[in-house]
Amino acid sequence: MTPVTAGSGRSLADLFVEAAKQAIEDAGVDRIDSVYVGNMMSGFLQQQAHLGALMATALGREGIPAYKVEGACASGGVAVNAAVKGLLSGLEEIVLVGAVEKMSGYTTPEVTAGLMMAEDRQKVASTGITFAGLNAMIAREYMQKYHVSHDSLAEFPVLCHENALDNPRAQFRKKITIQDVLQSPLVADPLRLLDCSGIGDGAAALVLAPGNLASKYSDSTVEIVGSAIATDTISLYQRPDITTFEASKTSSNRAYKMAGITAKDVDLLEVHDAFSVLGVMALEDLGFADKGYGTKPLQQGECARDGKLPTNSFGGLKARGHPVGASGVYQVAELALQLKNEADKCQVSGAEVGLAQSVGGIGSTVAINILCRTD
Amino acid sequence: MTPVTAGSGRSLADLFVEAAKQAIEDAGVDRIDSVYVGNMMSGFLQQQAHLGALMATALGREGIPAYKVEGACASGGVAVNAAVKGLLSGLEEIVLVGAVEKMSGYTTPEVTAGLMMAEDRQKVASTGITFAGLNAMIAREYMQKYHVSHDSLAEFPVLCHENALDNPRAQFRKKITIQDVLQSPLVADPLRLLDCSGIGDGAAALVLAPGNLASKYSDSTVEIVGSAIATDTISLYQRPDITTFEASKTSSNRAYKMAGITAKDVDLLEVHDAFSVLGVMALEDLGFADKGYGTKPLQQGECARDGKLPTNSFGGLKARGHPVGASGVYQVAELALQLKNEADKCQVSGAEVGLAQSVGGIGSTVAINILCRTD
């Protein structure tokens, strides 16, 4: 993983190659059979398509099959899922999956328009509503329907900022309080600045291989035991209930089934907290809290690194940073470091099974990847 | 397949749904397990990402896994390959693969800039050279190196226009002569207007399933016996020889191996003739002519519909039309119609094995899909 930063001026290829070379070196592999590249906005912000061939070339590995995979802000998680399918197809054995996003260096209206590409352009984005605006409607509805205060939702960014203090790659390494969140500038009522993930650049990469092959190259591996994606309507207005993401439920149930586990077996989480309320909803939709009670595990300390369900242990989207199409791969890489006991100061104790949830658009695509310790 | 047209004003979703519904109805399937969407330029031209969830919703099938796959102008062929991997993974049984591109309704500079997203933005597109300009360099070099006249290259668009006369979905249904090509307006020396594919909108879709399952739903099926993709350098200037596409050789060799055949077994072709010279080079790189002699099978009538190697029998990119990210799926759908004896007035006689070549960028990604008659 590269550090998540804003204003570095680095290119997409420069960022991707840094992460990919680290991953290849760490895995110790002597070949790559194919590469999957996750990214959301390069066509819009950089006027650059064809990231598969671009990254294969930048790595000096032109020739290999290369795929660009996109599922809006879930592109990273979707790319991991596509790579898992590639392995299961038997057509390739050692695959690189990486994701990159470059969001800094553009005006806020440009980035805001880019993010709205995740919604229906003709019917919704064209009205002028922003991505923060849509999430603000979710937050308002959630707070009213379940009688949850903004203070309670703010526990999520407070946790993430706390965790990011120990992550040298995090974009925002600053402790914040609930009062800080509530007093930060209003972005889209009721969302305030510290409820929202920021704008950043970054890339993350993984090397995947079948278990018997992986163990030949490395003493330190983790197993992907479940991987699934699901969609929901492209637009929020098409949903009967905007306080739950059906695609989170569908995709996590598919992944749990594939892994042969239930939510009870998960003891490490990375959830898609692009906005405070989404982190709380994730705890519910993935099976870790009853509906309307997603703030409970937070308030009871369960989500802290020393709790029974450490969540976003490197800072999550809010504080590690959210280079949108790349975040899903950051999440899986962070789970892998935890399960390999290589998380340094962010290390949690005794986790066996970790789950990463990556959300595209307003819950229109959700990717779930479940990892398990191998030793 | 929708007809390829310019100026229809139809949306991406409208086009995609027309093709997808036709494919689902034709296949007679009662469910779809996942959908793969190929497209190149929607982020740039339509400010629309997230085509996976968008199309799943437009089809009334939100919930299913949906992937957007991109490999520049080869996006359609790459999406078919990704869908084949999905099937082989065993995680899904009935998949929809469709591709769509909407290029009309924009200025020529806008579309030209969109196409150049296939090359390296920083190092090449930024110089101002166009996609036609890069292909013109290939044509010039090819003509000089192999002493081939423009007249000979012009045989390719003449063939395609002849074939398109019988295709009701073709964008350009007009017979042309070699003289017409040579006297058409200059686009980028030596390329003239009739050497170049046009700007059009269109969508095509297929339903794929394992053979034993497919035959339960339909009496009329074809088998995908080989599918592979390969990359080459993202930029033309990085190549030792610009008159051959290494990725065509690599990907076709992989696909031949997977199918257990050689070029000699292929008796039906769809090649990526975005520019005349590319069609001729394809015949060489895929193994149907010696290097420098790609015009020979054309001149000997082998590529005509009544020849021994019918090529671009529905009109190819030049005359059926080239909605860039969708063309790769059009090619496979056209091969399928031929092998099922459902090609109407475009029908060739006795073909058993067909190959489709889809090229992304300046040969930076090539997707090969090989189909075989099942009855």
mmCIF file of N, CA, C and O in Angstrom, chain A residues 11 36 43-44 46-50 53 57 62-70 72 78 81 85 88-89 91-92 117-122 229-234 254 360-361 364-365, chain B residues 11 36 43-44 46-50 53-54 57 62-70 72 78 81 85 88-89 91-92 117-122 229-234 254 360-361 364-365:
data_model
loop_
_atom_site.group_PDB
_atom_site.id
_atom_site.type_symbol
_atom_site.label_atom_id
_atom_site.label_comp_id
_atom_site.label_asym_id
_atom_site.label_seq_id
_atom_site.Cartn_x
_atom_site.Cartn_y
_atom_site.Cartn_z
ATOM 1 N N SER A 11 1.576 10.181 -10.676
ATOM 2 C CA SER A 11 0.673 9.653 -11.701
ATOM 3 C C SER A 11 0.025 8.360 -11.232
ATOM 4 O O SER A 11 0.477 7.717 -10.277
ATOM 5 N N TYR A 36 -5.284 -7.750 -12.459
ATOM 6 C CA TYR A 36 -6.605 -7.119 -12.370
ATOM 7 C C TYR A 36 -6.405 -5.742 -11.751
ATOM 8 O O TYR A 36 -5.817 -5.640 -10.673
ATOM 9 N N GLY A 43 -11.070 7.662 -16.320
ATOM 10 C CA GLY A 43 -11.582 8.161 -17.598
ATOM 11 C C GLY A 43 -12.077 9.591 -17.485
ATOM 12 O O GLY A 43 -11.950 10.385 -18.413
ATOM 13 N N PHE A 44 -12.593 9.918 -16.333
ATOM 14 C CA PHE A 44 -13.165 11.249 -16.110
ATOM 15 C C PHE A 44 -12.104 12.257 -15.676
ATOM 16 O O PHE A 44 -11.979 13.327 -16.246
ATOM 17 N N GLN A 46 -8.545 11.776 -15.313
ATOM 18 C CA GLN A 46 -7.237 11.766 -15.987
ATOM 19 C C GLN A 46 -7.339 11.581 -17.494
ATOM 20 O O GLN A 46 -6.318 11.536 -18.174
ATOM 21 N N GLN A 47 -8.559 11.427 -18.022
ATOM 22 C CA GLN A 47 -8.714 11.115 -19.454
ATOM 23 C C GLN A 47 -7.806 9.950 -19.835
ATOM 24 O O GLN A 47 -7.108 9.978 -20.850
ATOM 25 N N GLN A 48 -7.823 8.933 -18.993
ATOM 26 C CA GLN A 48 -6.987 7.750 -19.212
ATOM 27 C C GLN A 48 -7.832 6.503 -19.025
ATOM 28 O O GLN A 48 -8.390 6.288 -17.956
ATOM 29 N N ALA A 49 -7.930 5.706 -20.086
ATOM 30 C CA ALA A 49 -8.567 4.393 -19.973
ATOM 31 C C ALA A 49 -7.465 3.349 -20.054
ATOM 32 O O ALA A 49 -6.285 3.663 -19.885
ATOM 33 N N HIS A 50 -7.855 2.092 -20.269
ATOM 34 C CA HIS A 50 -6.908 1.034 -20.598
ATOM 35 C C HIS A 50 -5.853 0.821 -19.512
ATOM 36 O O HIS A 50 -4.662 0.595 -19.804
ATOM 37 N N ALA A 53 -3.490 -2.604 -19.619
ATOM 38 C CA ALA A 53 -2.257 -2.579 -20.414
ATOM 39 C C ALA A 53 -1.278 -1.532 -19.895
ATOM 40 O O ALA A 53 -0.062 -1.742 -19.902
ATOM 41 N N THR A 57 2.416 -2.633 -18.612
ATOM 42 C CA THR A 57 3.596 -2.002 -19.211
ATOM 43 C C THR A 57 4.460 -1.333 -18.145
ATOM 44 O O THR A 57 5.693 -1.491 -18.134
ATOM 45 N N GLU A 62 4.383 -6.333 -19.841
ATOM 46 C CA GLU A 62 3.456 -6.361 -20.973
ATOM 47 C C GLU A 62 3.500 -7.755 -21.584
ATOM 48 O O GLU A 62 4.544 -8.406 -21.597
ATOM 49 N N GLY A 63 2.350 -8.188 -22.047
ATOM 50 C CA GLY A 63 2.221 -9.555 -22.552
ATOM 51 C C GLY A 63 1.163 -10.301 -21.749
ATOM 52 O O GLY A 63 0.292 -10.952 -22.308
ATOM 53 N N ILE A 64 1.232 -10.165 -20.423
ATOM 54 C CA ILE A 64 0.275 -10.896 -19.590
ATOM 55 C C ILE A 64 -1.139 -10.344 -19.772
ATOM 56 O O ILE A 64 -1.312 -9.175 -20.094
ATOM 57 N N PRO A 65 -2.144 -11.202 -19.563
ATOM 58 C CA PRO A 65 -3.524 -10.722 -19.587
ATOM 59 C C PRO A 65 -3.724 -9.653 -18.511
ATOM 60 O O PRO A 65 -3.201 -9.790 -17.400
ATOM 61 N N ALA A 66 -4.447 -8.603 -18.844
ATOM 62 C CA ALA A 66 -4.700 -7.532 -17.880
ATOM 63 C C ALA A 66 -6.130 -7.043 -18.029
ATOM 64 O O ALA A 66 -6.593 -6.816 -19.148
ATOM 65 N N TYR A 67 -6.804 -6.908 -16.908
ATOM 66 C CA TYR A 67 -8.214 -6.523 -16.868
ATOM 67 C C TYR A 67 -8.375 -5.269 -16.038
ATOM 68 O O TYR A 67 -7.844 -5.196 -14.934
ATOM 69 N N LYS A 68 -9.124 -4.309 -16.537
ATOM 70 C CA LYS A 68 -9.588 -3.207 -15.699
ATOM 71 C C LYS A 68 -11.006 -3.546 -15.261
ATOM 72 O O LYS A 68 -11.849 -3.853 -16.102
ATOM 73 N N VAL A 69 -11.225 -3.510 -13.952
ATOM 74 C CA VAL A 69 -12.525 -3.861 -13.385
ATOM 75 C C VAL A 69 -13.056 -2.665 -12.613
ATOM 76 O O VAL A 69 -12.308 -2.030 -11.860
ATOM 77 N N GLU A 70 -14.340 -2.354 -12.796
ATOM 78 C CA GLU A 70 -14.872 -1.162 -12.142
ATOM 79 C C GLU A 70 -16.232 -1.426 -11.523
ATOM 80 O O GLU A 70 -17.088 -2.061 -12.142
ATOM 81 N N ALA A 72 -17.580 1.354 -9.335
ATOM 82 C CA ALA A 72 -17.600 2.636 -8.617
ATOM 83 C C ALA A 72 -16.637 2.568 -7.421
ATOM 84 O O ALA A 72 -15.529 2.054 -7.555
ATOM 85 N N VAL A 78 -14.347 -5.335 -5.837
ATOM 86 C CA VAL A 78 -14.827 -6.083 -7.001
ATOM 87 C C VAL A 78 -13.641 -6.691 -7.752
ATOM 88 O O VAL A 78 -13.724 -7.828 -8.237
ATOM 89 N N ASN A 81 -12.566 -9.788 -6.029
ATOM 90 C CA ASN A 81 -13.515 -10.861 -6.347
ATOM 91 C C ASN A 81 -13.293 -11.406 -7.763
ATOM 92 O O ASN A 81 -13.313 -12.627 -7.986
ATOM 93 N N LYS A 85 -12.135 -15.263 -8.906
ATOM 94 C CA LYS A 85 -12.761 -16.056 -9.964
ATOM 95 C C LYS A 85 -11.733 -16.504 -10.995
ATOM 96 O O LYS A 85 -11.806 -17.627 -11.507
ATOM 97 N N LEU A 88 -9.983 -19.417 -9.550
ATOM 98 C CA LEU A 88 -10.858 -20.599 -9.508
ATOM 99 C C LEU A 88 -11.127 -21.157 -10.907
ATOM 100 O O LEU A 88 -11.466 -22.326 -11.057
ATOM 101 N N SER A 89 -10.965 -20.319 -11.944
ATOM 102 C CA SER A 89 -11.178 -20.798 -13.317
ATOM 103 C C SER A 89 -10.134 -21.826 -13.722
ATOM 104 O O SER A 89 -10.332 -22.584 -14.669
ATOM 105 N N LEU A 91 -7.427 -21.098 -15.097
ATOM 106 C CA LEU A 91 -6.683 -20.580 -16.257
ATOM 107 C C LEU A 91 -5.442 -19.800 -15.852
ATOM 108 O O LEU A 91 -4.620 -19.462 -16.684
ATOM 109 N N GLU A 92 -5.323 -19.483 -14.565
ATOM 110 C CA GLU A 92 -4.161 -18.734 -14.091
ATOM 111 C C GLU A 92 -3.881 -19.135 -12.654
ATOM 112 O O GLU A 92 -4.784 -19.564 -11.938
ATOM 113 N N MET A 117 -20.632 9.977 -10.785
ATOM 114 C CA MET A 117 -20.719 8.991 -11.867
ATOM 115 C C MET A 117 -21.208 7.638 -11.349
ATOM 116 O O MET A 117 -21.595 6.779 -12.128
ATOM 117 N N ALA A 118 -21.154 7.444 -10.008
ATOM 118 C CA ALA A 118 -21.609 6.177 -9.427
ATOM 119 C C ALA A 118 -23.129 6.058 -9.440
ATOM 120 O O ALA A 118 -23.666 4.953 -9.360
ATOM 121 N N GLU A 119 -23.818 7.194 -9.504
ATOM 122 C CA GLU A 119 -25.292 7.190 -9.548
ATOM 123 C C GLU A 119 -25.741 7.310 -10.999
ATOM 124 O O GLU A 119 -24.920 7.461 -11.912
ATOM 125 N N ASP A 120 -27.034 7.258 -11.228
ATOM 126 C CA ASP A 120 -27.586 7.374 -12.572
ATOM 127 C C ASP A 120 -27.429 8.817 -13.055
ATOM 128 O O ASP A 120 -27.999 9.734 -12.478
ATOM 129 N N ARG A 121 -26.646 8.997 -14.093
ATOM 130 C CA ARG A 121 -26.370 10.337 -14.586
ATOM 131 C C ARG A 121 -27.641 11.032 -15.070
ATOM 132 O O ARG A 121 -27.899 12.182 -14.737
ATOM 133 N N GLN A 122 -28.410 10.312 -15.858
ATOM 134 C CA GLN A 122 -29.561 10.953 -16.489
ATOM 135 C C GLN A 122 -30.628 11.361 -15.487
ATOM 136 O O GLN A 122 -31.177 12.450 -15.568
ATOM 137 N N ILE A 229 -19.967 -10.629 -4.597
ATOM 138 C CA ILE A 229 -20.480 -9.277 -4.790
ATOM 139 C C ILE A 229 -21.977 -9.357 -5.062
ATOM 140 O O ILE A 229 -22.513 -10.403 -5.423
ATOM 141 N N ALA A 230 -22.644 -8.235 -4.854
ATOM 142 C CA ALA A 230 -24.074 -8.137 -5.162
ATOM 143 C C ALA A 230 -24.374 -6.701 -5.554
ATOM 144 O O ALA A 230 -23.633 -5.783 -5.208
ATOM 145 N N THR A 231 -25.463 -6.532 -6.275
ATOM 146 C CA THR A 231 -25.899 -5.185 -6.646
ATOM 147 C C THR A 231 -27.233 -4.872 -5.977
ATOM 148 O O THR A 231 -27.910 -5.739 -5.429
ATOM 149 N N ASP A 232 -27.567 -3.583 -6.011
ATOM 150 C CA ASP A 232 -28.914 -3.126 -5.683
ATOM 151 C C ASP A 232 -29.250 -2.084 -6.747
ATOM 152 O O ASP A 232 -28.432 -1.825 -7.639
ATOM 153 N N THR A 233 -30.403 -1.485 -6.676
ATOM 154 C CA THR A 233 -30.764 -0.462 -7.661
ATOM 155 C C THR A 233 -29.652 0.588 -7.752
ATOM 156 O O THR A 233 -29.003 0.911 -6.764
ATOM 157 N N ILE A 234 -29.463 1.133 -8.951
ATOM 158 C CA ILE A 234 -28.412 2.136 -9.148
ATOM 159 C C ILE A 234 -28.732 3.411 -8.368
ATOM 160 O O ILE A 234 -27.828 4.125 -7.938
ATOM 161 N N ARG A 254 -23.822 -14.429 0.747
ATOM 162 C CA ARG A 254 -23.149 -15.287 -0.242
ATOM 163 C C ARG A 254 -21.733 -15.637 0.213
ATOM 164 O O ARG A 254 -21.279 -16.778 0.077
ATOM 165 N N GLY A 360 -19.976 0.355 -3.502
ATOM 166 C CA GLY A 360 -19.934 1.198 -4.700
ATOM 167 C C GLY A 360 -21.225 1.965 -4.857
ATOM 168 O O GLY A 360 -22.304 1.379 -4.772
ATOM 169 N N GLY A 361 -21.095 3.279 -5.084
ATOM 170 C CA GLY A 361 -22.291 4.108 -5.177
ATOM 171 C C GLY A 361 -23.021 4.109 -3.855
ATOM 172 O O GLY A 361 -22.431 3.881 -2.799
ATOM 173 N N SER A 364 -25.092 0.457 -4.260
ATOM 174 C CA SER A 364 -25.552 -0.194 -5.495
ATOM 175 C C SER A 364 -24.701 -1.391 -5.874
ATOM 176 O O SER A 364 -25.148 -2.269 -6.614
ATOM 177 N N THR A 365 -23.466 -1.415 -5.415
ATOM 178 C CA THR A 365 -22.617 -2.603 -5.524
ATOM 179 C C THR A 365 -21.954 -2.792 -4.168
ATOM 180 O O THR A 365 -21.451 -1.822 -3.593
ATOM 181 N N SER B 11 -29.968 6.289 -24.844
ATOM 182 C CA SER B 11 -29.034 6.228 -23.713
ATOM 183 C C SER B 11 -28.280 4.911 -23.702
ATOM 184 O O SER B 11 -28.666 3.938 -24.358
ATOM 185 N N TYR B 36 -21.709 -9.249 -16.972
ATOM 186 C CA TYR B 36 -20.444 -8.587 -17.299
ATOM 187 C C TYR B 36 -20.741 -7.539 -18.360
ATOM 188 O O TYR B 36 -21.322 -7.865 -19.401
ATOM 189 N N GLY B 43 -17.242 6.960 -18.857
ATOM 190 C CA GLY B 43 -16.789 7.913 -17.842
ATOM 191 C C GLY B 43 -16.407 9.253 -18.454
ATOM 192 O O GLY B 43 -16.603 10.305 -17.857
ATOM 193 N N PHE B 44 -15.905 9.190 -19.659
ATOM 194 C CA PHE B 44 -15.442 10.404 -20.346
ATOM 195 C C PHE B 44 -16.574 11.095 -21.092
ATOM 196 O O PHE B 44 -16.783 12.292 -20.951
ATOM 197 N N GLN B 46 -20.079 10.221 -21.200
ATOM 198 C CA GLN B 46 -21.388 10.354 -20.553
ATOM 199 C C GLN B 46 -21.290 10.709 -19.068
ATOM 200 O O GLN B 46 -22.315 10.821 -18.411
ATOM 201 N N GLN B 47 -20.079 10.856 -18.545
ATOM 202 C CA GLN B 47 -19.918 11.070 -17.102
ATOM 203 C C GLN B 47 -20.735 10.046 -16.322
ATOM 204 O O GLN B 47 -21.448 10.372 -15.374
ATOM 205 N N GLN B 48 -20.634 8.804 -16.746
ATOM 206 C CA GLN B 48 -21.366 7.720 -16.115
ATOM 207 C C GLN B 48 -20.421 6.554 -15.862
ATOM 208 O O GLN B 48 -19.824 6.037 -16.803
ATOM 209 N N ALA B 49 -20.259 6.185 -14.600
ATOM 210 C CA ALA B 49 -19.520 4.972 -14.248
ATOM 211 C C ALA B 49 -20.539 3.929 -13.794
ATOM 212 O O ALA B 49 -21.732 4.074 -14.045
ATOM 213 N N HIS B 50 -20.062 2.872 -13.176
ATOM 214 C CA HIS B 50 -20.936 1.930 -12.463
ATOM 215 C C HIS B 50 -21.953 1.263 -13.390
ATOM 216 O O HIS B 50 -23.113 1.045 -13.006
ATOM 217 N N ALA B 53 -24.022 -2.072 -12.042
ATOM 218 C CA ALA B 53 -25.266 -1.884 -11.285
ATOM 219 C C ALA B 53 -26.316 -1.167 -12.130
ATOM 220 O O ALA B 53 -27.514 -1.456 -12.027
ATOM 221 N N LEU B 54 -25.867 -0.235 -12.971
ATOM 222 C CA LEU B 54 -26.815 0.503 -13.823
ATOM 223 C C LEU B 54 -27.575 -0.453 -14.738
ATOM 224 O O LEU B 54 -28.802 -0.375 -14.869
ATOM 225 N N THR B 57 -29.891 -2.937 -12.889
ATOM 226 C CA THR B 57 -31.127 -2.238 -12.538
ATOM 227 C C THR B 57 -32.022 -2.050 -13.762
ATOM 228 O O THR B 57 -33.232 -2.297 -13.711
ATOM 229 N N GLU B 62 -31.572 -6.124 -10.404
ATOM 230 C CA GLU B 62 -30.670 -5.669 -9.352
ATOM 231 C C GLU B 62 -30.599 -6.756 -8.288
ATOM 232 O O GLU B 62 -31.585 -7.431 -8.017
ATOM 233 N N GLY B 63 -29.417 -6.919 -7.725
ATOM 234 C CA GLY B 63 -29.187 -8.006 -6.763
ATOM 235 C C GLY B 63 -28.065 -8.895 -7.273
ATOM 236 O O GLY B 63 -27.142 -9.210 -6.533
ATOM 237 N N ILE B 64 -28.120 -9.231 -8.565
ATOM 238 C CA ILE B 64 -27.100 -10.132 -9.105
ATOM 239 C C ILE B 64 -25.740 -9.438 -9.150
ATOM 240 O O ILE B 64 -25.649 -8.223 -9.263
ATOM 241 N N PRO B 65 -24.655 -10.235 -9.057
ATOM 242 C CA PRO B 65 -23.319 -9.662 -9.226
ATOM 243 C C PRO B 65 -23.202 -9.031 -10.607
ATOM 244 O O PRO B 65 -23.698 -9.593 -11.589
ATOM 245 N N ALA B 66 -22.554 -7.879 -10.680
ATOM 246 C CA ALA B 66 -22.388 -7.195 -11.963
ATOM 247 C C ALA B 66 -21.003 -6.573 -12.025
ATOM 248 O O ALA B 66 -20.573 -5.931 -11.068
ATOM 249 N N TYR B 67 -20.331 -6.785 -13.127
ATOM 250 C CA TYR B 67 -18.956 -6.326 -13.323
ATOM 251 C C TYR B 67 -18.881 -5.440 -14.548
ATOM 252 O O TYR B 67 -19.382 -5.814 -15.609
ATOM 253 N N LYS B 68 -18.221 -4.305 -14.415
ATOM 254 C CA LYS B 68 -17.844 -3.528 -15.591
ATOM 255 C C LYS B 68 -16.401 -3.888 -15.903
ATOM 256 O O LYS B 68 -15.533 -3.835 -15.029
ATOM 257 N N VAL B 69 -16.157 -4.291 -17.152
ATOM 258 C CA VAL B 69 -14.829 -4.710 -17.583
ATOM 259 C C VAL B 69 -14.393 -3.814 -18.735
ATOM 260 O O VAL B 69 -15.177 -3.549 -19.647
ATOM 261 N N GLU B 70 -13.145 -3.353 -18.694
ATOM 262 C CA GLU B 70 -12.697 -2.420 -19.735
ATOM 263 C C GLU B 70 -11.310 -2.787 -20.229
ATOM 264 O O GLU B 70 -10.426 -3.104 -19.442
ATOM 265 N N ALA B 72 -10.136 -0.850 -23.278
ATOM 266 C CA ALA B 72 -10.212 0.087 -24.410
ATOM 267 C C ALA B 72 -11.142 -0.475 -25.490
ATOM 268 O O ALA B 72 -12.208 -1.004 -25.158
ATOM 269 N N VAL B 78 -12.777 -8.590 -24.154
ATOM 270 C CA VAL B 78 -12.254 -8.838 -22.806
ATOM 271 C C VAL B 78 -13.397 -9.235 -21.867
ATOM 272 O O VAL B 78 -13.236 -10.126 -21.019
ATOM 273 N N ASN B 81 -14.197 -12.829 -22.384
ATOM 274 C CA ASN B 81 -13.164 -13.633 -21.727
ATOM 275 C C ASN B 81 -13.371 -13.673 -20.206
ATOM 276 O O ASN B 81 -13.250 -14.730 -19.570
ATOM 277 N N LYS B 85 -14.224 -16.947 -17.752
ATOM 278 C CA LYS B 85 -13.555 -17.267 -16.485
ATOM 279 C C LYS B 85 -14.556 -17.405 -15.352
ATOM 280 O O LYS B 85 -14.412 -18.274 -14.487
ATOM 281 N N LEU B 88 -16.055 -20.783 -15.659
ATOM 282 C CA LEU B 88 -15.089 -21.822 -15.294
ATOM 283 C C LEU B 88 -14.802 -21.833 -13.799
ATOM 284 O O LEU B 88 -14.367 -22.844 -13.257
ATOM 285 N N SER B 89 -15.033 -20.701 -13.119
ATOM 286 C CA SER B 89 -14.793 -20.647 -11.667
ATOM 287 C C SER B 89 -15.764 -21.554 -10.916
ATOM 288 O O SER B 89 -15.521 -21.908 -9.770
ATOM 289 N N LEU B 91 -18.532 -20.599 -9.830
ATOM 290 C CA LEU B 91 -19.330 -19.771 -8.922
ATOM 291 C C LEU B 91 -20.623 -19.289 -9.563
ATOM 292 O O LEU B 91 -21.478 -18.736 -8.891
ATOM 293 N N GLU B 92 -20.746 -19.456 -10.876
ATOM 294 C CA GLU B 92 -21.966 -19.022 -11.561
ATOM 295 C C GLU B 92 -22.199 -19.919 -12.758
ATOM 296 O O GLU B 92 -21.251 -20.498 -13.305
ATOM 297 N N MET B 117 -7.809 7.934 -24.991
ATOM 298 C CA MET B 117 -7.671 7.393 -23.630
ATOM 299 C C MET B 117 -7.072 5.996 -23.651
ATOM 300 O O MET B 117 -6.613 5.507 -22.624
ATOM 301 N N ALA B 118 -7.080 5.347 -24.828
ATOM 302 C CA ALA B 118 -6.516 3.997 -24.937
ATOM 303 C C ALA B 118 -4.993 4.011 -24.910
ATOM 304 O O ALA B 118 -4.364 2.994 -24.614
ATOM 305 N N GLU B 119 -4.402 5.140 -25.257
ATOM 306 C CA GLU B 119 -2.936 5.265 -25.240
ATOM 307 C C GLU B 119 -2.512 5.931 -23.931
ATOM 308 O O GLU B 119 -3.356 6.314 -23.114
ATOM 309 N N ASP B 120 -1.229 6.064 -23.714
ATOM 310 C CA ASP B 120 -0.703 6.692 -22.503
ATOM 311 C C ASP B 120 -0.985 8.189 -22.547
ATOM 312 O O ASP B 120 -0.491 8.896 -23.421
ATOM 313 N N ARG B 121 -1.803 8.657 -21.631
ATOM 314 C CA ARG B 121 -2.199 10.058 -21.630
ATOM 315 C C ARG B 121 -0.997 10.980 -21.445
ATOM 316 O O ARG B 121 -0.837 11.963 -22.161
ATOM 317 N N GLN B 122 -0.169 10.644 -20.466
ATOM 318 C CA GLN B 122 0.919 11.551 -20.116
ATOM 319 C C GLN B 122 1.950 11.679 -21.222
ATOM 320 O O GLN B 122 2.425 12.759 -21.524
ATOM 321 N N ILE B 229 -6.738 -13.508 -23.532
ATOM 322 C CA ILE B 229 -6.334 -12.137 -23.834
ATOM 323 C C ILE B 229 -4.844 -11.990 -23.569
ATOM 324 O O ILE B 229 -4.226 -12.799 -22.870
ATOM 325 N N ALA B 230 -4.251 -10.971 -24.173
ATOM 326 C CA ALA B 230 -2.840 -10.658 -23.940
ATOM 327 C C ALA B 230 -2.663 -9.155 -24.079
ATOM 328 O O ALA B 230 -3.466 -8.480 -24.723
ATOM 329 N N THR B 231 -1.608 -8.662 -23.477
ATOM 330 C CA THR B 231 -1.291 -7.239 -23.610
ATOM 331 C C THR B 231 0.025 -7.068 -24.371
ATOM 332 O O THR B 231 0.783 -8.024 -24.574
ATOM 333 N N ASP B 232 0.253 -5.845 -24.809
ATOM 334 C CA ASP B 232 1.560 -5.415 -25.298
ATOM 335 C C ASP B 232 1.792 -4.043 -24.670
ATOM 336 O O ASP B 232 0.946 -3.553 -23.910
ATOM 337 N N THR B 233 2.905 -3.403 -24.960
ATOM 338 C CA THR B 233 3.159 -2.079 -24.397
ATOM 339 C C THR B 233 1.971 -1.165 -24.658
ATOM 340 O O THR B 233 1.324 -1.253 -25.698
ATOM 341 N N ILE B 234 1.715 -0.259 -23.734
ATOM 342 C CA ILE B 234 0.596 0.668 -23.889
ATOM 343 C C ILE B 234 0.824 1.608 -25.071
ATOM 344 O O ILE B 234 -0.127 2.055 -25.709
ATOM 345 N N ARG B 254 -2.498 -18.626 -27.268
ATOM 346 C CA ARG B 254 -3.111 -19.126 -26.031
ATOM 347 C C ARG B 254 -4.487 -19.725 -26.315
ATOM 348 O O ARG B 254 -4.848 -20.780 -25.773
ATOM 349 N N GLY B 360 -7.603 -3.637 -28.421
ATOM 350 C CA GLY B 360 -7.721 -2.445 -27.593
ATOM 351 C C GLY B 360 -6.503 -1.565 -27.738
ATOM 352 O O GLY B 360 -5.376 -2.045 -27.636
ATOM 353 N N GLY B 361 -6.737 -0.269 -27.966
ATOM 354 C CA GLY B 361 -5.614 0.641 -28.190
ATOM 355 C C GLY B 361 -4.876 0.238 -29.444
ATOM 356 O O GLY B 361 -5.419 -0.384 -30.346
ATOM 357 N N SER B 364 -2.519 -2.879 -27.810
ATOM 358 C CA SER B 364 -2.024 -3.013 -26.437
ATOM 359 C C SER B 364 -2.786 -4.071 -25.647
ATOM 360 O O SER B 364 -2.280 -4.580 -24.649
ATOM 361 N N THR B 365 -4.009 -4.338 -26.056
ATOM 362 C CA THR B 365 -4.756 -5.482 -25.521
ATOM 363 C C THR B 365 -5.387 -6.194 -26.709
ATOM 364 O O THR B 365 -5.939 -5.529 -27.590
#
